[in-house]
CSV table of C-alpha atoms in Angstrom, one decimal:
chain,number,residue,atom,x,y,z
W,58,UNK,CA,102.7,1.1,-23.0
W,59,UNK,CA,101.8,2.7,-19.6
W,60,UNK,CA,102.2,5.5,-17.7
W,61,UNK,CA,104.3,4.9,-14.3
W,62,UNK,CA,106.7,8.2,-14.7
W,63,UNK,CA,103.9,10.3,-15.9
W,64,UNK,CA,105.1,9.9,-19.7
W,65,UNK,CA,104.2,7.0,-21.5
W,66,UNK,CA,106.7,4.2,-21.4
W,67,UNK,CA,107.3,0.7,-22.4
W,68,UNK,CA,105.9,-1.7,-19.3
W,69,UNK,CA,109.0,-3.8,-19.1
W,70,UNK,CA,110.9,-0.4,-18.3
W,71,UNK,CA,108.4,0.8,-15.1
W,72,UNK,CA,110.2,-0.6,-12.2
W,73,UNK,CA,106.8,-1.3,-10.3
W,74,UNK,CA,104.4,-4.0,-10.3
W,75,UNK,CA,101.4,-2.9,-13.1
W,76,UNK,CA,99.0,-5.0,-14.6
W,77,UNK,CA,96.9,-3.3,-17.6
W,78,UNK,CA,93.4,-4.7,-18.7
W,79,UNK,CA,92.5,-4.0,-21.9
W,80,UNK,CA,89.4,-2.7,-24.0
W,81,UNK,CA,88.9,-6.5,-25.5
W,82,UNK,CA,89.2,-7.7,-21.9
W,83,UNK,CA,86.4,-5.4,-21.0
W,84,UNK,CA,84.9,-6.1,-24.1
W,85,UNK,CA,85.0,-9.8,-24.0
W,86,UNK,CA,84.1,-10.0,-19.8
W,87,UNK,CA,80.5,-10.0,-18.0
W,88,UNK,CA,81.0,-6.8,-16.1
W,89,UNK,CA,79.0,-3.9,-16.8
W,90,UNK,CA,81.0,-1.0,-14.6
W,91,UNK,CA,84.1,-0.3,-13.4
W,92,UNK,CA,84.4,-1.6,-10.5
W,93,UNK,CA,83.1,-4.8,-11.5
W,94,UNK,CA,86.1,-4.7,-14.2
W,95,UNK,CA,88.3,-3.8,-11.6
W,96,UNK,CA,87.0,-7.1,-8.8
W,97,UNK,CA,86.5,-9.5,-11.6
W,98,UNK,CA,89.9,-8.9,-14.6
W,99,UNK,CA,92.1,-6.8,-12.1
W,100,UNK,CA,91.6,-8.9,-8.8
W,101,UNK,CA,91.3,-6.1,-6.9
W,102,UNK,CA,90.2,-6.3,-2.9
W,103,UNK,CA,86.7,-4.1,-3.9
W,104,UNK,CA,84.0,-3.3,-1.3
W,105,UNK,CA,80.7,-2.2,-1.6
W,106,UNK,CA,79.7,0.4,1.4
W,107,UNK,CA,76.1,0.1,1.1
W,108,UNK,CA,75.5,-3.1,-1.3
W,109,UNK,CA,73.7,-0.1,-4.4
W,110,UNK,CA,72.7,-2.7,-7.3
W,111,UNK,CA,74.9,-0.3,-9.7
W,112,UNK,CA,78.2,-0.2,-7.7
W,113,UNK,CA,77.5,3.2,-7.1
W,114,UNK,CA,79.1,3.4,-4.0
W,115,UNK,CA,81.9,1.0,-4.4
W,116,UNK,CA,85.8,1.8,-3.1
W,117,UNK,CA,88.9,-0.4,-3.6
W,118,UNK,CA,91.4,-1.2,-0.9
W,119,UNK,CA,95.2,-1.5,-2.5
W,120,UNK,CA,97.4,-2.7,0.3
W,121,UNK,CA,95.1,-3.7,3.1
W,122,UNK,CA,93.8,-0.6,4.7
W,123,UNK,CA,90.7,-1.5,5.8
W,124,UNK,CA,88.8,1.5,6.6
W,125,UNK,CA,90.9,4.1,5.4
W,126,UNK,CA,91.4,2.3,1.8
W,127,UNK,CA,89.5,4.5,-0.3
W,128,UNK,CA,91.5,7.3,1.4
W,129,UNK,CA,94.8,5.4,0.4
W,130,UNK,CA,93.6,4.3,-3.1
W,131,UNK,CA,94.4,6.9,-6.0
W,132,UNK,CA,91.9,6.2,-9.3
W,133,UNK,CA,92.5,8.4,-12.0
W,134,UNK,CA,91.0,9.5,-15.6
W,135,UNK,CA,94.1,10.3,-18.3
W,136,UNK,CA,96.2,11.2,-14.9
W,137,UNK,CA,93.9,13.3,-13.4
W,138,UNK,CA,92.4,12.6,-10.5
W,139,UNK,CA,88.6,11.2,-9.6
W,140,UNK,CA,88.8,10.6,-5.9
W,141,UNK,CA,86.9,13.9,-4.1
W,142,UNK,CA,87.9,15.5,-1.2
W,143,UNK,CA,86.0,14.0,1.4
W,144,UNK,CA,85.7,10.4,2.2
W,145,UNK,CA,83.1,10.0,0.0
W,146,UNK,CA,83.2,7.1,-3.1
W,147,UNK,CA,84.5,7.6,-6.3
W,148,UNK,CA,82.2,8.7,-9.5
W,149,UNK,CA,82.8,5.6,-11.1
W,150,UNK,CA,79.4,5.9,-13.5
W,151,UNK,CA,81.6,9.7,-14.4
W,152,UNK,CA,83.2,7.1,-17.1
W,153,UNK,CA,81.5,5.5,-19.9
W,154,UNK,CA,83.0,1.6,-20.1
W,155,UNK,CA,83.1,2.1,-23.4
W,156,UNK,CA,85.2,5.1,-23.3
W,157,UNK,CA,88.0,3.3,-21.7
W,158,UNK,CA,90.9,2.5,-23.7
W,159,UNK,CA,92.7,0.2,-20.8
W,160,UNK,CA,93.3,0.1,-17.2
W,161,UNK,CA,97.0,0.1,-15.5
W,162,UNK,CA,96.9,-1.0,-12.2
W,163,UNK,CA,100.0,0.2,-10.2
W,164,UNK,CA,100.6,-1.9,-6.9
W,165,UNK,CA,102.5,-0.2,-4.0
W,166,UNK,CA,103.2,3.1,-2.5
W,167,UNK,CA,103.6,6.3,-5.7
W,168,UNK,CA,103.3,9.4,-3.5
W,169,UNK,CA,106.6,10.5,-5.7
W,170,UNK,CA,104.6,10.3,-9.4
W,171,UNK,CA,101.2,11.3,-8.0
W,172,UNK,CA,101.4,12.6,-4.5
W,173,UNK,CA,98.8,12.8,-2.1
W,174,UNK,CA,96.9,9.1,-1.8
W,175,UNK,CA,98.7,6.6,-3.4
W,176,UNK,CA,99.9,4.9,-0.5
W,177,UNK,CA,98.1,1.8,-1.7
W,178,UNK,CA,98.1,1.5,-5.4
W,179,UNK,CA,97.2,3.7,-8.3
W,180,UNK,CA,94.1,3.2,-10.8
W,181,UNK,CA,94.6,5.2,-13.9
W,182,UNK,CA,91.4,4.7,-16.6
W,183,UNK,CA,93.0,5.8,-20.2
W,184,UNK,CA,90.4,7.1,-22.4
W,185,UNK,CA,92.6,8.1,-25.2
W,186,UNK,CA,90.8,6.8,-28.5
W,187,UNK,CA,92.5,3.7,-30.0
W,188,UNK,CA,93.6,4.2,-33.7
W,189,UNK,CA,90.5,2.4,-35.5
W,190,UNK,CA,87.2,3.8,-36.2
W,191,UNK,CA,84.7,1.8,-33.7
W,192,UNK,CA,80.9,2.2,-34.0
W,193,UNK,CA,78.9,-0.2,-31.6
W,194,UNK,CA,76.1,-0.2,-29.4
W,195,UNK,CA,75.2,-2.6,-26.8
W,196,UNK,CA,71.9,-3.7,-24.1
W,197,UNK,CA,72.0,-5.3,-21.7
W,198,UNK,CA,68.6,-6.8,-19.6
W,199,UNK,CA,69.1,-8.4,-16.3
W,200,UNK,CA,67.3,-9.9,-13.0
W,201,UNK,CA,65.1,-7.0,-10.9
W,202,UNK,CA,64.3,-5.1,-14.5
W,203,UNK,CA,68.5,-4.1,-14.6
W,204,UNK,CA,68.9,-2.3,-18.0
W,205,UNK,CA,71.9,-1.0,-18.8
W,206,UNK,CA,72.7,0.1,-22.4
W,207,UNK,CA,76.4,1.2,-23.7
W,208,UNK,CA,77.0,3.3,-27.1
W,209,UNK,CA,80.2,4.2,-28.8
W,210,UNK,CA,80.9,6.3,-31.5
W,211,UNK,CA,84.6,6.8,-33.0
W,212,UNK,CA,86.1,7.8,-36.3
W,213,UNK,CA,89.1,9.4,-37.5
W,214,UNK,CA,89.5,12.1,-40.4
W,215,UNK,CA,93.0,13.0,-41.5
W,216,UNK,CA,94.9,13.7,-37.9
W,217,UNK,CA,91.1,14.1,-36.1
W,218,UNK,CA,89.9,11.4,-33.7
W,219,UNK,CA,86.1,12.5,-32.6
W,220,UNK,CA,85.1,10.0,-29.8
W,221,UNK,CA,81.6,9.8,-28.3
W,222,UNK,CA,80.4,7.4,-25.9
W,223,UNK,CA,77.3,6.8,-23.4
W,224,UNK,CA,75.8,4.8,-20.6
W,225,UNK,CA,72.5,4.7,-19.5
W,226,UNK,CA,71.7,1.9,-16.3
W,227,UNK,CA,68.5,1.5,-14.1
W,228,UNK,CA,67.4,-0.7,-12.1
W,229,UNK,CA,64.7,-1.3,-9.1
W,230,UNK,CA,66.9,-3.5,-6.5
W,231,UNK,CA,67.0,-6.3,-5.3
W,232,UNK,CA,65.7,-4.4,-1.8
W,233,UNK,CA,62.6,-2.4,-1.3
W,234,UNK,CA,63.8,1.2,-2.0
W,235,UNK,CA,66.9,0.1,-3.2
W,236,UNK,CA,66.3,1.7,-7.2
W,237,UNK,CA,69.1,3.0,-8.8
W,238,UNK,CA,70.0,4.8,-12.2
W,239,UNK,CA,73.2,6.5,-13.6
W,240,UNK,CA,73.7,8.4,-16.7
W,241,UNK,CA,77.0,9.7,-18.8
W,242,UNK,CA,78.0,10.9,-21.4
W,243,UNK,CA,81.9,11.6,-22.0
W,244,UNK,CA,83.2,13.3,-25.7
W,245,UNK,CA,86.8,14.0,-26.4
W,246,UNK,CA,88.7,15.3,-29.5
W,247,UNK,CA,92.3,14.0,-30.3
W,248,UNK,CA,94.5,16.2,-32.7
W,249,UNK,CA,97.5,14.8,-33.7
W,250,UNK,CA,101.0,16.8,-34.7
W,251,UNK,CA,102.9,14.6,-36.0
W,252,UNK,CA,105.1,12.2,-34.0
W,253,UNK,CA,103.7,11.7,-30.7
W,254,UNK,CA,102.6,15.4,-30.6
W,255,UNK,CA,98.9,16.0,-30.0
W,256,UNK,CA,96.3,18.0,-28.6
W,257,UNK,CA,93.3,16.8,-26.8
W,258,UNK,CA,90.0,18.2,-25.2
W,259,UNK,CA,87.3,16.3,-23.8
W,260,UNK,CA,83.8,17.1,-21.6
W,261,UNK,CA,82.0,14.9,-19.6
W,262,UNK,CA,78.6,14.7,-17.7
W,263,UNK,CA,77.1,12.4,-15.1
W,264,UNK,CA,74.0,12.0,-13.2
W,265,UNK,CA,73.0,9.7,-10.7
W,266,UNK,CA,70.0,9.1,-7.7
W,267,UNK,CA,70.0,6.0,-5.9
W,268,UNK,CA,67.4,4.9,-3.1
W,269,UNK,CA,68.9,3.8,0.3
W,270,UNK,CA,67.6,1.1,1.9
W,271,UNK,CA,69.5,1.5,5.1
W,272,UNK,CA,70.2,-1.5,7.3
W,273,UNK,CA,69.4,-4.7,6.9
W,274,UNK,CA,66.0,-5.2,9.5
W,275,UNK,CA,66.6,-7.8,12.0
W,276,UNK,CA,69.0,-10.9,13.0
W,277,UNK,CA,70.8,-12.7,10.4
W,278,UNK,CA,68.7,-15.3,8.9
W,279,UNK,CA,65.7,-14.1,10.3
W,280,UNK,CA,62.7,-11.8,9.0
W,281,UNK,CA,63.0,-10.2,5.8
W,282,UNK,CA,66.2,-8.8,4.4
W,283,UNK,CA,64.7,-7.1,1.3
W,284,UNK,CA,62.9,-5.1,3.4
W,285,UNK,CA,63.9,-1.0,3.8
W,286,UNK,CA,63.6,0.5,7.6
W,287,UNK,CA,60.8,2.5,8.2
W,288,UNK,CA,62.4,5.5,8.4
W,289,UNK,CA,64.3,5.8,5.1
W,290,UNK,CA,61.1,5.0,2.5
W,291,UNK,CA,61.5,7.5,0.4
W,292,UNK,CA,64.7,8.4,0.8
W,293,UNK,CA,67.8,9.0,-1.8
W,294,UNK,CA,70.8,10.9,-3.0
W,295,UNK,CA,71.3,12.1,-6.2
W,296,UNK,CA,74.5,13.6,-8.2
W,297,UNK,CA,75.1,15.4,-10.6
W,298,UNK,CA,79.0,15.7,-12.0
W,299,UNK,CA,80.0,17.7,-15.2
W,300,UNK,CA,83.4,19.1,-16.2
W,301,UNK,CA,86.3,19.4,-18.8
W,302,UNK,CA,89.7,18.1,-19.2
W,303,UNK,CA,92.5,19.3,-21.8
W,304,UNK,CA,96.4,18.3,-22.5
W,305,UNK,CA,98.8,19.1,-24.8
W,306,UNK,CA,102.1,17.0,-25.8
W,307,UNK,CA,105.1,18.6,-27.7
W,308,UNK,CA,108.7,17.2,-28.4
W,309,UNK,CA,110.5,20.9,-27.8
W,310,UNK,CA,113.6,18.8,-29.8
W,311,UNK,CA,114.8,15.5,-29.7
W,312,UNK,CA,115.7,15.1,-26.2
W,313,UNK,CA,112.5,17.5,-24.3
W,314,UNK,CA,109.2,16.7,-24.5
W,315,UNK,CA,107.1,18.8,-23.0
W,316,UNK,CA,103.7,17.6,-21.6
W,317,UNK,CA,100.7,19.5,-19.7
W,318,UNK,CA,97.0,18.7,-18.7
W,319,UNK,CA,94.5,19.9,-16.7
W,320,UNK,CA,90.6,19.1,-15.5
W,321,UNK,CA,87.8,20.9,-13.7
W,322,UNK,CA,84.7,19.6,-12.4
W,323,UNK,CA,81.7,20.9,-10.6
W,324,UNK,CA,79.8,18.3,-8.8
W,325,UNK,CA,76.4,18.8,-6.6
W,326,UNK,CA,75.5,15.9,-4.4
W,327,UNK,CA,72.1,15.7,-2.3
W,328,UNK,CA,70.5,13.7,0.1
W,329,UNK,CA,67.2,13.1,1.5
W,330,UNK,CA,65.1,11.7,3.8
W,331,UNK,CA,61.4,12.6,3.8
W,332,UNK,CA,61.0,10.8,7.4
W,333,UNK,CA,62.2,13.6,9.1
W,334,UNK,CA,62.4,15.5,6.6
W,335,UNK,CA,65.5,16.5,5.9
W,336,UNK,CA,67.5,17.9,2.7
W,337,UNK,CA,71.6,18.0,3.1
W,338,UNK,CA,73.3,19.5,-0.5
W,339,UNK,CA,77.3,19.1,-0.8
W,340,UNK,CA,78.2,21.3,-4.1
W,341,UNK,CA,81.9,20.8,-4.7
W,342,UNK,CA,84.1,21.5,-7.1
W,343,UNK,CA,88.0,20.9,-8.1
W,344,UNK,CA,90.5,22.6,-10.6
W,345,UNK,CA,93.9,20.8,-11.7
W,346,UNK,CA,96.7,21.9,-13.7
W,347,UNK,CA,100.0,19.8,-14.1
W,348,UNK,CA,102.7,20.7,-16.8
W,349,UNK,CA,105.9,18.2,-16.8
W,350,UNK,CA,109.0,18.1,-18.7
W,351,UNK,CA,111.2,14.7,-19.9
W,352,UNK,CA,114.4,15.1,-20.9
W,353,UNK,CA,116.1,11.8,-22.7
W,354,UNK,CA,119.6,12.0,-22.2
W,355,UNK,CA,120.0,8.4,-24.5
W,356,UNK,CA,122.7,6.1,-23.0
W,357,UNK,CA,122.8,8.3,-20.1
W,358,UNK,CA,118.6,7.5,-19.2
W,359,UNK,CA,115.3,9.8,-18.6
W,360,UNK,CA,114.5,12.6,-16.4
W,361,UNK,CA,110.7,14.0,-15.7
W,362,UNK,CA,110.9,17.2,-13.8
W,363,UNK,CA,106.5,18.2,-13.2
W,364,UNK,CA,104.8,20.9,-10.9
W,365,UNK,CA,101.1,19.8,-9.9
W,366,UNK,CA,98.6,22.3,-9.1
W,367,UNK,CA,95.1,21.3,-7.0
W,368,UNK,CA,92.6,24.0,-5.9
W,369,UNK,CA,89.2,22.6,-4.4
W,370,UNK,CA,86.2,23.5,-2.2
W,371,UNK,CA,83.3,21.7,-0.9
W,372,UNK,CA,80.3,22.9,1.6
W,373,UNK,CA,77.3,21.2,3.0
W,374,UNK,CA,74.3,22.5,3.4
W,375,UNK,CA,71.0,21.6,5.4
W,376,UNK,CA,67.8,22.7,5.4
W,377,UNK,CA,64.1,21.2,6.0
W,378,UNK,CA,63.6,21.4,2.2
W,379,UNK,CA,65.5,22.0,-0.8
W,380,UNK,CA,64.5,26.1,-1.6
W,381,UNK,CA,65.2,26.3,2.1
W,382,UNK,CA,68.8,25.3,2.9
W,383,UNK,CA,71.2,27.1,5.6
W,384,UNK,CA,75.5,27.0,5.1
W,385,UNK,CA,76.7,24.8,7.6
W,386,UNK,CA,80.5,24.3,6.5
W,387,UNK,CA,82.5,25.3,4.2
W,388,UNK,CA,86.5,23.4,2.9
W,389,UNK,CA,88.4,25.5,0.6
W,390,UNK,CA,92.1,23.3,0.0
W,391,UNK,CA,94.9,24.5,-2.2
W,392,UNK,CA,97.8,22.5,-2.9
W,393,UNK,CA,101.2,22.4,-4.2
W,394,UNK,CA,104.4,20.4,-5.4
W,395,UNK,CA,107.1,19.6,-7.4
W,396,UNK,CA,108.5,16.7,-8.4
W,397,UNK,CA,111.6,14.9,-10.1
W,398,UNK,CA,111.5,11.1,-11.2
W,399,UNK,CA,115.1,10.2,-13.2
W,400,UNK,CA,115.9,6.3,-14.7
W,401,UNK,CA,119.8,5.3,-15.2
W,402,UNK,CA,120.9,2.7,-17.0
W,403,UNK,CA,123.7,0.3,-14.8
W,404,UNK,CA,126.4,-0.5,-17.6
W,405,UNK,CA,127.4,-3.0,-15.6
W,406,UNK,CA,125.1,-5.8,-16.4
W,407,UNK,CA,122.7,-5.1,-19.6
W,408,UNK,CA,119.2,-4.7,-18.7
W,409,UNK,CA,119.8,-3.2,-15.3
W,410,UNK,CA,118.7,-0.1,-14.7
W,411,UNK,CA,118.7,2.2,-11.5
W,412,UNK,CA,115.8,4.5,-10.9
W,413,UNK,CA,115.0,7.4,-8.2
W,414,UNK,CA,112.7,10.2,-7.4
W,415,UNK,CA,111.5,12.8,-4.7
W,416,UNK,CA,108.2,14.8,-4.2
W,417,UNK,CA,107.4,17.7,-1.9
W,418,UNK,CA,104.4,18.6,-1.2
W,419,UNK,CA,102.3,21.7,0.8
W,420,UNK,CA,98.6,21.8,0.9
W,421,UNK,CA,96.9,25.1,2.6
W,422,UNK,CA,93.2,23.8,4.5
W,423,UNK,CA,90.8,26.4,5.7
W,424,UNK,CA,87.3,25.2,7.1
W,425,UNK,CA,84.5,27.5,8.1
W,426,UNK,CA,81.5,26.1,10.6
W,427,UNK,CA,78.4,28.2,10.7
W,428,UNK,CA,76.1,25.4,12.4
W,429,UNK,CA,76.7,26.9,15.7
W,430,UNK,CA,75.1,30.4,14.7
W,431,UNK,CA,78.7,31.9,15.2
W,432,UNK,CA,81.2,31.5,12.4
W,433,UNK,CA,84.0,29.4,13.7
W,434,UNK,CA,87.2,29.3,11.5
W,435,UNK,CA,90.6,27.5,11.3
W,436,UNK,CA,93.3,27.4,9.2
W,437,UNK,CA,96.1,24.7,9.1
W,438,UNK,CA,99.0,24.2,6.8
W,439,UNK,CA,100.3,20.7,5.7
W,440,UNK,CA,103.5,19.4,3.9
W,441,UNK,CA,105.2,15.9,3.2
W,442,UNK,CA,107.9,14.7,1.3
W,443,UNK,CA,108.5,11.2,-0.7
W,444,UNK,CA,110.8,9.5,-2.1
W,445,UNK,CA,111.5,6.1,-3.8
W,446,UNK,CA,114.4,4.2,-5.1
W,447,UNK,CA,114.3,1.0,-7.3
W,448,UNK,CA,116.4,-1.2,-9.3
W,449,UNK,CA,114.9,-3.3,-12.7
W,450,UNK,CA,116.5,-6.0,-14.4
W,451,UNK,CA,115.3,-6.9,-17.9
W,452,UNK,CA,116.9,-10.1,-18.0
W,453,UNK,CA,114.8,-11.4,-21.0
W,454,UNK,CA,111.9,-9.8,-23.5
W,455,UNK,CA,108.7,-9.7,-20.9
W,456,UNK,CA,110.7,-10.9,-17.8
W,457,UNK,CA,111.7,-8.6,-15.3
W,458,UNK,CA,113.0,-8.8,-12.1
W,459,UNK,CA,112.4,-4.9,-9.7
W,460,UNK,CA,113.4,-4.1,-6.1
W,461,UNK,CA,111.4,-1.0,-5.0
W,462,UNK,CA,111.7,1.3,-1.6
W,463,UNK,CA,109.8,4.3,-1.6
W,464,UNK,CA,107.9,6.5,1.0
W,465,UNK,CA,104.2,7.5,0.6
W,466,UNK,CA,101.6,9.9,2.2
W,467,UNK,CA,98.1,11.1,2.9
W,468,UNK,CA,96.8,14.0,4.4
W,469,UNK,CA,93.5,14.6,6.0
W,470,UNK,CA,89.9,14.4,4.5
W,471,UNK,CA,88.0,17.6,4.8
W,472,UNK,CA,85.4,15.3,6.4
W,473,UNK,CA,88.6,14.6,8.9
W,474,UNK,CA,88.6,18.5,10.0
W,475,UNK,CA,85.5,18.6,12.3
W,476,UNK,CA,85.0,17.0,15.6
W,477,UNK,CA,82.1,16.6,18.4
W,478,UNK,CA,82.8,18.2,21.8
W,479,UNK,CA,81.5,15.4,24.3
W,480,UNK,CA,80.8,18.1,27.2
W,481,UNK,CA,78.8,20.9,24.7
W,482,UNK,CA,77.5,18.4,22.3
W,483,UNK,CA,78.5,20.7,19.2
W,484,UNK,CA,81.0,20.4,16.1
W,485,UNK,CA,84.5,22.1,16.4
């Protein structure tokens, strides 16, 4: 069961290319994070910007793109999305390993299900708690004093599932001021109606601070590469990420279903580097909200008709210590769109089924610079449409065969708005 259209649906019926890993495939694996899961069971092309001994600051390229592929990768928690506004990395350590319930991994262009991003591929981390009551705790001790312990705690009552799980890793690096440590903690609360009705609510919290090394000293093969440069000793960036997420399924009758969810997160990221010194803060936060209806029309196939809401903001700020930080800039995005995704079933040969959908959205940008000692403001509006078409033949149980066109987009990162003028040496 996965969730290509947005609504949970058998995998032979998605007409895209998914693979889902499991919870005993995590379970049963060496890797101790997500992206590790992701490299090592999924296959994925995963890259590691700054080699943290944690994965901290790790991004996966779907489909090729190089530089731009954590811009064109879309990861998601329950449908909601994790990637931030900037070109910054994801929050993987935001998610518990243990929490997860499975992975699906959706290859190819999905601008019409999810919109902005998924160009590449989709990453969606289900943390919906199995049936079973699970109680388990795990340690882990590796090379360069790596600890990294993992806790669950699950049990059902009646229609309640309570789920509570934890991580906790350190680690001092294999570099010199390379240390790292991440902590969560993620608790959700799963009512079930009756049917596939239910009602969920779930809060998470994440901290972070990792040292950075910066560049590897010398030619390759010469001196020695565990040492850090002069200039960064000392220096880190820490983050702290909390928030909430809610949804809420109801079968109106026997052909509607109606389906909504939503998250906000506040997230404070800082860096610094006592060499200069130097403090930068980047407090951010996001608000989702996306209700969807499916109508079943039986031999006549599905329809999912969804409006998804996206409100966020991000500033930096700088400052020669943290009590004494300036406004610099200031991102405040608002976006919009509406969707329709509809499956039909081709009489004509059993097992064939015909599939279509179309996505428009608008996203408002307004970015404020203050660095200059003048406020300087712009405003600019975007807008994109997708669409996809695809045919599925089921010719036997577990054996497809899809054909898939579609159309994908991504707007700008905020960090995509400024600009250095060459001839006055200043931001714009």
């Amino acid at each position: 069961i996965v969730s290509g259209s947005r609504f949970q649906e058998n995998l032979n019926e998605v007409p895209a290319n998914v693979k889902v890993i499991t919870r005993d495939e995590i379970a049963n694996s060496t890797s101790n994070n997500i992206p590790e899961v992701l490299s090592q069971i999924g296959g994925l092309n995963v890259k590691y910007t700054n080699g943290n001994p944690l994965n901290l600051d790790a991004s996966v390229d779907m489909g090729g793109y190089g530089a731009t592929g954590n811009s064109t990768t879309l990861i998601l928690v329950d449908g909601q999305r994790l990637n931030p506004i900037d070109s910054g990395t994801i929050n993987w350590e935001s998610v518990p390993i243990d929490s997860i319930e499975r992975i699906e991994i959706l290859q190819g262009g999905a601008s019409v299900q999810y919109g902005n991003g998924a160009v590449g591929g989709v990453i969606n981390i289900i943390t919906n708690g199995g049936a079973k009551n699970l109680n388990q705790a795990s340690i882990t001790y590796g090379s360069y004093n790596t600890v990294i312990g993992n806790a669950i705690l699950r049990n059902k009552v009646d229609d309640t599932t309570i789920q509570l799980t934890a991580n906790s890793s350190n680690t001092d690096g294999w570099r010199q001021n390379s240390a790292a440590n991440a902590y969560s903690f993620h608790a959700k609360q799963t009512q079930s109606k009756g049917g596939n009705d239910q009602v969920y609510a779930d809060i998470f919290f994440n901290h972070s601070n990792s040292q950075t090394p910066g560049a590897v000293l010398g030619q390759a093969g010469r001196g020695n590469s565990q040492s850090a440069r002069a200039t960064f000793i000392g220096s880190s960036i820490t983050t702290d990420n909390s928030g909430i997420r809610a949804g809420f399924i109801k079968a109106i009758d026997d052909r509607l279903t109606f389906d909504i969810d939503g998250t906000y997160s506040n997230k404070n990221t800082s860096s610094n580097i006592p060499a200069y010194p130097y403090y930068v803060l980047y407090p951010n936060w996001q608000l989702a909200v996306a209700p969807k209806i499916k109508a079943n029309f039986g031999d006549w196939g599905t329809t999912v008709i969804g409006y998804d809401f996206n409100q966020a903001s991000q500033s930096s700020s700088s400052g020669v210590a943290f009590g004494n930080t300036s406004l610099q800039q200031n991102v405040n995005i608002l976006n919009q769109s509406t969707y329709l995704v509809s499956r039909i079933p081709l009489k004509v040969i059993d097992g064939l089924e015909a599939s279509g959908g179309f996505r428009h959205q608008a996203q408002n940008a307004s970015a404020n610079d203050l660095s200059s000692g003048s406020t300087i403001s712009a405003n600019q509006k975007y807008s994109a449409n997708a669409g996809d078409v695809a045919f599925n033949y089921n010719y036997q149980v577990g054996q497809k065969i899809f054909v898939k066109w579609d159309q994908s987009y991504r707007f700008p990162n905020v960090d995509d708005y400024w600009g250095m003028d060459a001839n006055w040496n200043r931001v714009f």
